[in-house]
mmCIF file of C-alpha atoms and ligand atoms in Angstrom:
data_model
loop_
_atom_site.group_PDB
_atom_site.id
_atom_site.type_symbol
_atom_site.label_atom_id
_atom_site.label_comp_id
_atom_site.label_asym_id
_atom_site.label_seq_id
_atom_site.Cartn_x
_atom_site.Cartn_y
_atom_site.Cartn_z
ATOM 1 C CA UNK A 1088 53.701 -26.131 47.585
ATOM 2 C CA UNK A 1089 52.377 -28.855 50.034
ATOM 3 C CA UNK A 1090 49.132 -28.293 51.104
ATOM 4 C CA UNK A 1091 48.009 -29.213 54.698
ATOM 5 C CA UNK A 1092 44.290 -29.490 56.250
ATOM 6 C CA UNK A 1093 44.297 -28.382 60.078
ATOM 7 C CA UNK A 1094 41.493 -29.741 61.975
ATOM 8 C CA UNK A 1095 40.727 -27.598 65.074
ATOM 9 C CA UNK A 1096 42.582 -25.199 63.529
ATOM 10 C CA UNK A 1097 41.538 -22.312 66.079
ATOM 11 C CA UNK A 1098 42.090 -23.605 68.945
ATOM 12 C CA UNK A 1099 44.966 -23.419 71.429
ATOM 13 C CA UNK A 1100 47.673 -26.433 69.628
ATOM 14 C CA UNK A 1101 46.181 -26.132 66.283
ATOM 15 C CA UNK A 1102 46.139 -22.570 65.615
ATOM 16 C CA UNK A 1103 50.265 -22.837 66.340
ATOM 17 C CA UNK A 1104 50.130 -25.438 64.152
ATOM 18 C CA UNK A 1105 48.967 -23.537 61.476
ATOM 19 C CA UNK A 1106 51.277 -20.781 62.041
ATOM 20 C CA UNK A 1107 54.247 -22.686 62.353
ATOM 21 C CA UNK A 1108 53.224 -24.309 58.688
ATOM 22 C CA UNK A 1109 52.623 -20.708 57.091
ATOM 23 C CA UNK A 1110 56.175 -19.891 58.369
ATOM 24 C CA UNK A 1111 57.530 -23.221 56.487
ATOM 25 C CA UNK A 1112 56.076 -22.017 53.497
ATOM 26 C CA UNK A 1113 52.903 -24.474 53.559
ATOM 27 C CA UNK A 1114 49.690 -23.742 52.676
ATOM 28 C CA UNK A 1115 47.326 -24.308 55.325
ATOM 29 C CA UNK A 1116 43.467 -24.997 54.910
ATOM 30 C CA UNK A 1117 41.932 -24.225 58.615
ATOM 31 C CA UNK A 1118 38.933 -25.925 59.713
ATOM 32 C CA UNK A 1119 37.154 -25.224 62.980
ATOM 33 C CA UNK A 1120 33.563 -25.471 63.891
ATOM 34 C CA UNK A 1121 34.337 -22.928 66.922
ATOM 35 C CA UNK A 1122 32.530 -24.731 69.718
ATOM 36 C CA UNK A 1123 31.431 -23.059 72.685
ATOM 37 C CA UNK A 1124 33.677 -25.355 74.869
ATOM 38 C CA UNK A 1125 35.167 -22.158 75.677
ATOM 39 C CA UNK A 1126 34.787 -18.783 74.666
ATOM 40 C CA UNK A 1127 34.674 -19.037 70.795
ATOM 41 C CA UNK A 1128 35.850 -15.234 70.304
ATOM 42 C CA UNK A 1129 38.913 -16.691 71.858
ATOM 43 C CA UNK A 1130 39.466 -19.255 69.391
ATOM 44 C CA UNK A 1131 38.532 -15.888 66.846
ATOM 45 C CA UNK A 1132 41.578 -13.945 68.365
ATOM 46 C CA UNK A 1133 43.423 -17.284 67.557
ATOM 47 C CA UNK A 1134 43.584 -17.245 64.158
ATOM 48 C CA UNK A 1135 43.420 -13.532 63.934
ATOM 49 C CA UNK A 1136 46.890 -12.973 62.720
ATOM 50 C CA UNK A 1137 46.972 -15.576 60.089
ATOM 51 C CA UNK A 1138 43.607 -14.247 58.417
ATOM 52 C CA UNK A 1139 45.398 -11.390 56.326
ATOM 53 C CA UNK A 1140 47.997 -14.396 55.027
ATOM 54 C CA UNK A 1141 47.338 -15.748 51.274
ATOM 55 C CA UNK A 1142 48.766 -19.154 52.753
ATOM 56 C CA UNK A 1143 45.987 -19.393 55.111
ATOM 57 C CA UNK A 1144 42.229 -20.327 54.853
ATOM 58 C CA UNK A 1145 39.590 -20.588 57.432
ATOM 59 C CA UNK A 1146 36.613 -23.151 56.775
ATOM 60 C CA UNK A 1147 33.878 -22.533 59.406
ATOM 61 C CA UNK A 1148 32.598 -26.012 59.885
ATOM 62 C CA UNK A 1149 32.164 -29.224 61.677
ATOM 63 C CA UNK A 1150 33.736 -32.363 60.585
ATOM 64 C CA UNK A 1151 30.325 -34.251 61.498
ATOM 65 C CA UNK A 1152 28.656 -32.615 58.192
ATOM 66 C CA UNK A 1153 30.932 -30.651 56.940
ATOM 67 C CA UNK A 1154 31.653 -31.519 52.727
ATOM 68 C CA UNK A 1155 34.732 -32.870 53.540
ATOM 69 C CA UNK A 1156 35.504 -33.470 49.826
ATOM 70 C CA UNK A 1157 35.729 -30.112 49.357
ATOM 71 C CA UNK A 1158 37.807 -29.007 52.489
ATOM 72 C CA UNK A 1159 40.445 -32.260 51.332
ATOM 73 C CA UNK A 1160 40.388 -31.368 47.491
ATOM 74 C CA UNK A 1161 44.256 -30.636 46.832
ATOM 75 C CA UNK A 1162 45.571 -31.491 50.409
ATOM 76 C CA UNK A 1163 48.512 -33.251 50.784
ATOM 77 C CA UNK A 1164 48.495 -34.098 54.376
ATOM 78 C CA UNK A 1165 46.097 -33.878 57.741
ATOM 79 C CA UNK A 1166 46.720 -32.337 61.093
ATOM 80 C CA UNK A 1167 43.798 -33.857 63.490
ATOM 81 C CA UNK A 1168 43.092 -31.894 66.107
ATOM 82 C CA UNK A 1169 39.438 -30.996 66.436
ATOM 83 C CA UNK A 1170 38.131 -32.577 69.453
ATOM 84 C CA UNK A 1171 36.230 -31.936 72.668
ATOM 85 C CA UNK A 1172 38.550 -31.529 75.537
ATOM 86 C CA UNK A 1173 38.398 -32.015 79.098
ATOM 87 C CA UNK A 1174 38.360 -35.307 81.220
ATOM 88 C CA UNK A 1175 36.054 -34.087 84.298
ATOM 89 C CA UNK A 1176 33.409 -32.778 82.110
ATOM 90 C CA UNK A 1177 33.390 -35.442 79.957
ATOM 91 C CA UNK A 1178 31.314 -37.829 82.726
ATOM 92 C CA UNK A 1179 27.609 -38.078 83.050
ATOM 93 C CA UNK A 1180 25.210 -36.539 80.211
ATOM 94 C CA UNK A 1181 27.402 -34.675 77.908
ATOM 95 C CA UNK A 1182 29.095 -37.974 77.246
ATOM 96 C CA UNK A 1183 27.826 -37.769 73.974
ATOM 97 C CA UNK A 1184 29.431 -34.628 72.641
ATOM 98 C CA UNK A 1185 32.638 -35.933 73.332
ATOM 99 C CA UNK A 1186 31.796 -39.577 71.187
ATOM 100 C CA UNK A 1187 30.066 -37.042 68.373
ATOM 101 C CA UNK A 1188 33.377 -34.736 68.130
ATOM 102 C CA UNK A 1189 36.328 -37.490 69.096
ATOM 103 C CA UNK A 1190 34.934 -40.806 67.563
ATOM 104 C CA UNK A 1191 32.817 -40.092 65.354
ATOM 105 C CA UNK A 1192 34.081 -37.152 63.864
ATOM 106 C CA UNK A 1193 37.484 -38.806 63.378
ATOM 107 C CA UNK A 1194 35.804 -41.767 61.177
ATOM 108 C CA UNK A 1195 33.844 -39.355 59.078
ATOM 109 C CA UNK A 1196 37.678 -37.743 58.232
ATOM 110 C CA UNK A 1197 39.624 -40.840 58.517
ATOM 111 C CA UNK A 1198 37.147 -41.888 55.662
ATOM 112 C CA UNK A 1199 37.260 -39.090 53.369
ATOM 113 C CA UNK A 1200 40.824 -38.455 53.941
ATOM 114 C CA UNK A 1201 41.471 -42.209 52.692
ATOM 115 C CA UNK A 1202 39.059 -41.703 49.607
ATOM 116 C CA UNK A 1203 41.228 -38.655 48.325
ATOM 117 C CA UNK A 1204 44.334 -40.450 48.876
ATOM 118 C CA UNK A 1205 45.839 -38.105 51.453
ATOM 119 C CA UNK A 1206 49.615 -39.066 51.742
ATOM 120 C CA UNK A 1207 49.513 -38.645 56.106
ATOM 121 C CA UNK A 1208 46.692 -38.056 58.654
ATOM 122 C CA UNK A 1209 48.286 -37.267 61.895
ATOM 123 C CA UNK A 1210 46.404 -37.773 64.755
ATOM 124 C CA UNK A 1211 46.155 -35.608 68.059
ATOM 125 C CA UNK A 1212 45.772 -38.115 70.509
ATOM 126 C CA UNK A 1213 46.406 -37.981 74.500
ATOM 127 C CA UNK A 1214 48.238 -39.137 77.365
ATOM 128 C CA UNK A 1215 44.697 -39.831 79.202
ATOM 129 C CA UNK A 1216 44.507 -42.942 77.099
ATOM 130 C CA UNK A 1217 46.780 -44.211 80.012
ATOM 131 C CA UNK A 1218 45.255 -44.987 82.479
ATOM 132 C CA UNK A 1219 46.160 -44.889 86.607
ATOM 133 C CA UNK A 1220 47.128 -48.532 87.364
ATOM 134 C CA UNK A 1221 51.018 -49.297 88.453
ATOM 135 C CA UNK A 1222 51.813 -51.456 84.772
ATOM 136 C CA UNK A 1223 50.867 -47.972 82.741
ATOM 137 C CA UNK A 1224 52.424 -45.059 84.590
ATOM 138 C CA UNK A 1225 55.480 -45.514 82.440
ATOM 139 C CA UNK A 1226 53.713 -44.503 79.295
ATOM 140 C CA UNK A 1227 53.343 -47.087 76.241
ATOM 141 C CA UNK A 1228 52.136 -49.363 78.937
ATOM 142 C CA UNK A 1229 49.316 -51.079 77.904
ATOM 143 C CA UNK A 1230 46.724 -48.217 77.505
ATOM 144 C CA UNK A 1231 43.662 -48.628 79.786
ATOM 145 C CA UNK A 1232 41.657 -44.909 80.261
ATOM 146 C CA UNK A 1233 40.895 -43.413 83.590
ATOM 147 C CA UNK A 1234 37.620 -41.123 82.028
ATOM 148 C CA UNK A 1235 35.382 -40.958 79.649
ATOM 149 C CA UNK A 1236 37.259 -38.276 77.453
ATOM 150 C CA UNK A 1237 40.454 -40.645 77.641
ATOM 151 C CA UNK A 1238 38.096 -43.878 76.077
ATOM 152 C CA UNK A 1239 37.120 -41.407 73.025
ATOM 153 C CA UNK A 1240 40.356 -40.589 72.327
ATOM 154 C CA UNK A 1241 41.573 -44.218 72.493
ATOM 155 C CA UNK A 1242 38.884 -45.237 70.445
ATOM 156 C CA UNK A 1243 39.810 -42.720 68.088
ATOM 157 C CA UNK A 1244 43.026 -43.323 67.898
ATOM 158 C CA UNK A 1245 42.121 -46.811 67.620
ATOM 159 C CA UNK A 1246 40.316 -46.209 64.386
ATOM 160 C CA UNK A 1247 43.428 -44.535 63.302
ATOM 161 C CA UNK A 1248 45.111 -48.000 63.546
ATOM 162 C CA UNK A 1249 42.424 -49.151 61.991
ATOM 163 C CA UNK A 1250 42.322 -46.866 58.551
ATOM 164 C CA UNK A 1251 46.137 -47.314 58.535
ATOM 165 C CA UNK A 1252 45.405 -51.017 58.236
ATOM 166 C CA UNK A 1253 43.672 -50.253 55.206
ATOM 167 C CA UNK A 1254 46.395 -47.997 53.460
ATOM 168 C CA UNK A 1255 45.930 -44.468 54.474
ATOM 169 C CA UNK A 1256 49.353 -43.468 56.108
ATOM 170 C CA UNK A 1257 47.429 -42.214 59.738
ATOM 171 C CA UNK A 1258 49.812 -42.304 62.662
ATOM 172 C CA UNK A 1259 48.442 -40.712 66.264
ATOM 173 C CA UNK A 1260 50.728 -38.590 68.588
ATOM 174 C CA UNK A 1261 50.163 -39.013 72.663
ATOM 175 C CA UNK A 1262 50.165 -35.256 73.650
ATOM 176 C CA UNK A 1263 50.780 -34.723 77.114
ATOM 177 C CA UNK A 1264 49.649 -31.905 79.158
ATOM 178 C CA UNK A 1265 49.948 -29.063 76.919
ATOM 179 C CA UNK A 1266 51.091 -25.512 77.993
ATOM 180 C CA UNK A 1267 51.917 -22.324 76.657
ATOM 181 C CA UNK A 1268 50.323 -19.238 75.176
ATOM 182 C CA UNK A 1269 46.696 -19.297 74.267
ATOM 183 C CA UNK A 1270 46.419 -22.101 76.472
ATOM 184 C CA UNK A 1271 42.694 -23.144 77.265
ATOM 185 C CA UNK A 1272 41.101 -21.547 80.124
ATOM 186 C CA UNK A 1273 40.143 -24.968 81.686
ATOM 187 C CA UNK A 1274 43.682 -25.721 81.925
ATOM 188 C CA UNK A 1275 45.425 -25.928 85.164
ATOM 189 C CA UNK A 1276 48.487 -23.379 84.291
ATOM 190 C CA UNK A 1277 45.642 -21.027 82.307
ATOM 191 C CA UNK A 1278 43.310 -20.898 86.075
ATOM 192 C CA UNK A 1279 46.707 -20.684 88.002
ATOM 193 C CA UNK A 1280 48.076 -17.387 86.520
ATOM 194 C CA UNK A 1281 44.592 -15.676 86.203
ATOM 195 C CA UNK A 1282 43.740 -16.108 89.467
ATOM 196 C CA UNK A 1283 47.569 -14.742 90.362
ATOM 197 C CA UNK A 1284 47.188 -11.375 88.114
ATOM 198 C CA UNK A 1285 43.891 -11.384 89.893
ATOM 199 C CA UNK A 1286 45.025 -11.520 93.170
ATOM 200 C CA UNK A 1287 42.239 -14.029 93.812
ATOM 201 C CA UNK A 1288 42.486 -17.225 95.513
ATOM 202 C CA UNK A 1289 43.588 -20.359 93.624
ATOM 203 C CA UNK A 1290 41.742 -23.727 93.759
ATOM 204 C CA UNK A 1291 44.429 -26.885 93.450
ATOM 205 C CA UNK A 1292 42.078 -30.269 93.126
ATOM 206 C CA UNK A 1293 43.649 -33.187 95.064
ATOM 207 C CA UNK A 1294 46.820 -33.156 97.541
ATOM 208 C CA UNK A 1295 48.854 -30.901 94.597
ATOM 209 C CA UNK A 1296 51.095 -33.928 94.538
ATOM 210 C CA UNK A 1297 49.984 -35.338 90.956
ATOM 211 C CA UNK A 1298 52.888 -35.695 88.650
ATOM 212 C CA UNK A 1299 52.072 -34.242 84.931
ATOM 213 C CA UNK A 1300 54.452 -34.471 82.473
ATOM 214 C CA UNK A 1301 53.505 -30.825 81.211
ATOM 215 C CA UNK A 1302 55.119 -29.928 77.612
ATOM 216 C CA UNK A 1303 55.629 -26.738 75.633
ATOM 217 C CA UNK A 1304 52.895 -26.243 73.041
ATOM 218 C CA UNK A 1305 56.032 -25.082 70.494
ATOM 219 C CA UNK A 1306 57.586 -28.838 71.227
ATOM 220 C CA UNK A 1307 54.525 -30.324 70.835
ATOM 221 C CA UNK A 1308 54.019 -28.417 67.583
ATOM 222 C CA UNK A 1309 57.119 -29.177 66.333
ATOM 223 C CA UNK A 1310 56.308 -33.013 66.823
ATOM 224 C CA UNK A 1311 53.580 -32.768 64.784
ATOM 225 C CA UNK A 1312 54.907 -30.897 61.814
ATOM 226 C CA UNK A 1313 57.701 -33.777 61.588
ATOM 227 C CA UNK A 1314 55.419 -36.363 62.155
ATOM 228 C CA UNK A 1315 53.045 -34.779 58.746
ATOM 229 C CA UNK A 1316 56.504 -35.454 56.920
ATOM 230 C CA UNK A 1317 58.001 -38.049 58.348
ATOM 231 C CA UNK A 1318 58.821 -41.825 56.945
ATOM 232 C CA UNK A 1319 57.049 -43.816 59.821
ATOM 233 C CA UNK A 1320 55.111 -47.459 59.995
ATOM 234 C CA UNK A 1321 51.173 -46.725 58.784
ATOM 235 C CA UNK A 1322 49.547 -46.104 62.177
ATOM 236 C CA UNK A 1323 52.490 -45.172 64.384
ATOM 237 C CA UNK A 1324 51.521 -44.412 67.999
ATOM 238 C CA UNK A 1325 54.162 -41.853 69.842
ATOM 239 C CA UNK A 1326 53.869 -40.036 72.796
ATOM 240 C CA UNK A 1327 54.841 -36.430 72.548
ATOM 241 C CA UNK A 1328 56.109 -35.179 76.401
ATOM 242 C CA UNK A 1329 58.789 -32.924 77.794
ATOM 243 C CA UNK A 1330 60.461 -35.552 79.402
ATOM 244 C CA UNK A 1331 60.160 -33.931 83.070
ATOM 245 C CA UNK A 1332 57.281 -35.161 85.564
ATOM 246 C CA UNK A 1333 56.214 -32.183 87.646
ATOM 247 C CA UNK A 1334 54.104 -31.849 90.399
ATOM 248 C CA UNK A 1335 50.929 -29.097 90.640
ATOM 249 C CA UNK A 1336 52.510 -27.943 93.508
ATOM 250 C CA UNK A 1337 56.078 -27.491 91.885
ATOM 251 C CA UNK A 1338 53.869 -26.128 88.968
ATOM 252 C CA UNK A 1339 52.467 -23.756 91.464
ATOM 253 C CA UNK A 1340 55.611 -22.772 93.338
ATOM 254 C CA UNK A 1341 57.306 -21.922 89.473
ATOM 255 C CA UNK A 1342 54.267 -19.526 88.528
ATOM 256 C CA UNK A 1343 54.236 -17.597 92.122
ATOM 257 C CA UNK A 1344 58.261 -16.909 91.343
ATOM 258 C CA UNK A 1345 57.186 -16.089 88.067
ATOM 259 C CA UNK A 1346 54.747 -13.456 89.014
ATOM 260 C CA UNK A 1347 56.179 -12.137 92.098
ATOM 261 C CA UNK A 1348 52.933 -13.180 94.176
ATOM 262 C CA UNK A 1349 52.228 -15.758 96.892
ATOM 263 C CA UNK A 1350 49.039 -17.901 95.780
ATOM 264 C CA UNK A 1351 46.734 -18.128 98.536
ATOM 265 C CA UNK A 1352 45.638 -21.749 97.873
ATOM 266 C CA UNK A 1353 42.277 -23.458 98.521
ATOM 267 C CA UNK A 1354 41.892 -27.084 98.031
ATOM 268 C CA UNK A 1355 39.128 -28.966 96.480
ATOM 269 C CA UNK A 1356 38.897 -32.604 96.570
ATOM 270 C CA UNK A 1357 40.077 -34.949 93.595
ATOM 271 C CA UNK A 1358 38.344 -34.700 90.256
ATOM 272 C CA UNK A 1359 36.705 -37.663 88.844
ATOM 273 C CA UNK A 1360 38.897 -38.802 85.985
ATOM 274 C CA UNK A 1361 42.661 -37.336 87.610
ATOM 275 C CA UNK A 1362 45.437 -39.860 87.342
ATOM 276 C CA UNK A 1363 48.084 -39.582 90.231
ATOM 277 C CA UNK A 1364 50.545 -39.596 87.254
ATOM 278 C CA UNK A 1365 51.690 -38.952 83.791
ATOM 279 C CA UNK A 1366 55.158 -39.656 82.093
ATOM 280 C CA UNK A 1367 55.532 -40.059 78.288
ATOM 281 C CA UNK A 1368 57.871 -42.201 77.321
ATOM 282 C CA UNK A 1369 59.831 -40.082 74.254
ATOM 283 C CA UNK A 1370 62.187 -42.838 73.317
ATOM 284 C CA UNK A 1371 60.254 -43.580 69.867
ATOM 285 C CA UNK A 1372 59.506 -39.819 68.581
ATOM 286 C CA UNK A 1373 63.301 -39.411 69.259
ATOM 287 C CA UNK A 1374 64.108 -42.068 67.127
ATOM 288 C CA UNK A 1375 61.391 -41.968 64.585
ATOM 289 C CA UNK A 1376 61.286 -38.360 64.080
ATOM 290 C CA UNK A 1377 64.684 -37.520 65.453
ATOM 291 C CA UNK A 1378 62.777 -34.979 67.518
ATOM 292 C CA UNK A 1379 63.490 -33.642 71.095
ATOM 293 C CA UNK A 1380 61.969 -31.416 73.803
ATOM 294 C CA UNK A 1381 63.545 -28.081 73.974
ATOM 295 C CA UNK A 1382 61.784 -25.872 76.029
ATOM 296 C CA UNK A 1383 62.044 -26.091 79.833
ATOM 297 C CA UNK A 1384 59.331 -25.127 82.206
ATOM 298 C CA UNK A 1385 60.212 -22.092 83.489
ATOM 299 C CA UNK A 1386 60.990 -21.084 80.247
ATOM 300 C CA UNK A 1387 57.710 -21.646 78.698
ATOM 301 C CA UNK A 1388 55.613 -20.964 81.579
ATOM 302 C CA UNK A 1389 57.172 -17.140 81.028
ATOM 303 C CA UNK A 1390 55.934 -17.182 77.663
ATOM 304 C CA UNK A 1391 52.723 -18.153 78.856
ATOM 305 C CA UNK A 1392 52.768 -15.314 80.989
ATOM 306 C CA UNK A 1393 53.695 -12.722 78.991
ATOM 307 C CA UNK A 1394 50.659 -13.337 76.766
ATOM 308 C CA UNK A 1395 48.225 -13.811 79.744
ATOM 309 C CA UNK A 1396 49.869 -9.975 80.613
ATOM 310 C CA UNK A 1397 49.334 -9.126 76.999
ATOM 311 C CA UNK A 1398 45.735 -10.001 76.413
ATOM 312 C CA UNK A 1399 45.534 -7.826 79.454
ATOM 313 C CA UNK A 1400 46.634 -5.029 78.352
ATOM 314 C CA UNK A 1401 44.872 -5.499 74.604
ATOM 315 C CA UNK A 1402 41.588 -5.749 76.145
ATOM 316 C CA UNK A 1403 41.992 -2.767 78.603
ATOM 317 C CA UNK A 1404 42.924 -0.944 75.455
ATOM 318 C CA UNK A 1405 39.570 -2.161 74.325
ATOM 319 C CA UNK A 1406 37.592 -1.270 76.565
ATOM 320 C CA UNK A 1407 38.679 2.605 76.337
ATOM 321 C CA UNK A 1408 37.992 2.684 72.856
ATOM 322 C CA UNK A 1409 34.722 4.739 72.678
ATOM 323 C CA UNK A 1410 31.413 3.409 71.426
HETATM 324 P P1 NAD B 2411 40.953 -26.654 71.766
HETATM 325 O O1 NAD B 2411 39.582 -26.896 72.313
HETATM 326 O O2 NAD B 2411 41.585 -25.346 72.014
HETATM 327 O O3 NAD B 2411 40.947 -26.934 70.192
HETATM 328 C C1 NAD B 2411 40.097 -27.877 69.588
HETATM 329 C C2 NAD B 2411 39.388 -27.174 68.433
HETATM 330 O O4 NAD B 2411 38.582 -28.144 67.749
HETATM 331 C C3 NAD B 2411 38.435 -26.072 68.887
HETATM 332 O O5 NAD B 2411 38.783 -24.850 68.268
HETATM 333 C C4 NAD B 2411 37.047 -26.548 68.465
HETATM 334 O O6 NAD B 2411 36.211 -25.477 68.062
HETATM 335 C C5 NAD B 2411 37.376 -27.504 67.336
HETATM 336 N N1 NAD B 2411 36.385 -28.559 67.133
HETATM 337 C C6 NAD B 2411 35.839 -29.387 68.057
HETATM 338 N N2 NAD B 2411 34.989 -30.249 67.490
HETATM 339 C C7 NAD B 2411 34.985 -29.972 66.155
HETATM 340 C C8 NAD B 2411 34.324 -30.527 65.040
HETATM 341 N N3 NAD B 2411 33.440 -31.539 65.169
HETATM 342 N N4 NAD B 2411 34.559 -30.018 63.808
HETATM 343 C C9 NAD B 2411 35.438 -28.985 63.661
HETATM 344 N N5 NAD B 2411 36.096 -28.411 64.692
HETATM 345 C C10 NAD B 2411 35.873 -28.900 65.926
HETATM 346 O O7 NAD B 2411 41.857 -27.844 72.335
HETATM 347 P P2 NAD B 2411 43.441 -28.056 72.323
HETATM 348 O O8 NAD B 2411 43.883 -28.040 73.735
HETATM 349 O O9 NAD B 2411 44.087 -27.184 71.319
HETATM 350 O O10 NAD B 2411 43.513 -29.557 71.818
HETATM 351 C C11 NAD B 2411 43.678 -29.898 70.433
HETATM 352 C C12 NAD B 2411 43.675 -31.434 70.313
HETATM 353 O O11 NAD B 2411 44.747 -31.975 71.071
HETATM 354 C C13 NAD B 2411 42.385 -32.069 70.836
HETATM 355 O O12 NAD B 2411 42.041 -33.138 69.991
HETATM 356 C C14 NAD B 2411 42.791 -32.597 72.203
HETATM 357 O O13 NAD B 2411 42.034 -33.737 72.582
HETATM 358 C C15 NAD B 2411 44.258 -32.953 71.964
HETATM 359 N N6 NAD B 2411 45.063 -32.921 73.195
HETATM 360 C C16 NAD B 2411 45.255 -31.735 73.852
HETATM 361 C C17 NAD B 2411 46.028 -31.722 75.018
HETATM 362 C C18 NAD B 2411 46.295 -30.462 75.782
HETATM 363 O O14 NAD B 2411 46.990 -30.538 76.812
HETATM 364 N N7 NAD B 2411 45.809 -29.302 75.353
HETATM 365 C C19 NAD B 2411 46.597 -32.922 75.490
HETATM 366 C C20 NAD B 2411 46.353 -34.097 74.793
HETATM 367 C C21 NAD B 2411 45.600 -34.097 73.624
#
């Protein structure tokens, strides 16, 4: 039975990642440190289902000084994902959360995952390693980050090259704009459909017009499971998109069909960080890991939906539960 350590396990991508490798008949070592970058009940409710499974474990921990010995003993392979998120928060003071939980977290795993021999470490990088000039809109330009969050993953995934250099298969995957159910609450497509269930005003940053090449968290997982088993070059770089630039405002217009509402929009200006445009360029995961998109938008934005109803409904439940 192959075993596989999940970093980030709980949150949004990873805790489909783990699900997805319980289904293939892995076993799957979780390890989260359940920040409070969001709600960490959330990330709790995550992983809920997979708790009861004898294929699943949960270490509560942080990669920074967690015994990571202990959390690698038997793995086969690694599934990177723990990280701090977000490219407008990551300016100004908290800068150094995201180099403690993206750089240097990575190199404390990077390093015990090539003392134990690990056969892959795949790792979740991000299309904000681009960066907004005219040479890298076409992704696998020459990467150049627009934000602080964007140079921590790049320097992450830079020490990825690095460890692969020394013999530890490590190969990073360019995630674009990730969407789907249990999608972070930061996240554009997450604020959008609240605030239309809601009925509340919605707040698009910029002119709407920004191009994101948004991609189905069950592509993106699927991506990553082949790239944990697939024969590729030590320290592999692929981007991981859906192949279809959208703009907010088309994003928009899809989720107000979707829910049968018109958003009543208020604009804010341009965060610090935004890039006018992203478009992965899928060419190599095709070929390397003979892997594909296969979700459209509309598609997956109705899944997303469904569970945004869902938790609804749970937590109404909840609340008339008495004391
Ligand atoms: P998320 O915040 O939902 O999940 C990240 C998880 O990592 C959280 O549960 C958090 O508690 C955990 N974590 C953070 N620091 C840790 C540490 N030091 N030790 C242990 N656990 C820690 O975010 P997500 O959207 O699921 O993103 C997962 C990964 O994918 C991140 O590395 C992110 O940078 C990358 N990524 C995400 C997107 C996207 O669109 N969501 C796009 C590109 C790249």
């Amino acid at each position: 039975m192959t075993q596989v350590l999940v970093t980030g396990a709980a949150g949004f991508i990873g805790s489909h990642l783990c699900e997805s490798l319980v289904a293939r008949g892995c076993d799957v070592r979780g390890l989260d440190a359940f920040t409070t970058f969001y709600d960490p009940n959330r990330k709790r409710d995550n992983i809920d289902g997979l708790l009861d499974d004898p294929a699943f474990e949960v270490i509560e921990g942080d990669l920074l000084n967690a015994r990571l010995d202990e959390a690698l003993d038997g793995v086969d392979v690694v599934a990177h994902l723990a990280g701090e998120p977000g490219v407008t928060t990551s300016w100004g003071p908290d800068f150094d959360r995201y180099v403690d939980r993206n750089v240097l977290a990575t190199q404390r795993l990077l390093e015990a995952a090539s003392a134990r021999g690990v056969s892959r470490l795949v790792y979740a990088s991000s299309s904000s390693v681009y960066g907004t000039g005219a040479d890298v809109l076409k992704a696998n330009g020459e990467p150049r980050p627009a934000s602080p969050y964007g140079v921590t993953k790049l320097a992450a995934e830079t020490l990825v090259g690095a460890y692969a250099g020394t013999g530890l298969s490590a190969v990073s995957l360019r995630y674009f704009s990730v969407y789907g159910p249990r999608q972070r609450p930061d996240m554009a497509a997450h604020r959008f459909i609240e605030s239309l269930l809601d009925g509340r005003r919605l707040t698009v940053f910029g002119d709407g017009l920004q191009v994101r090449d948004f991609t189905f968290v069950d592509d993106i997982v699927e991506a990553t499971v082949q790239a944990l088993f697939a024969d590729l070059p030590p320290g592999a770089v692929l981007d991981v998109a859906s192949n279809h630039p959208t703009s907010v405002n088309t994003l928009v217009g899809h989720l107000e069909a979707l829910v049968g509402s018109e958003a009543r929009l208020d604009t804010a200006g341009e965060r610090r960080g935004d890039v006018p445009r992203t478009e992965g360029d899928i060419d190599a995961a095709r070929e390397q890991l003979g892997w594909r998109p296969t979700v459209d938008l509309r598609t997956g934005l109705q899944r997303q939906l469904d569970w945004h109803r869902a938790i609804r409904v749970q937590s109404q439940s909840m609340a008339r539960v008495p004391a």
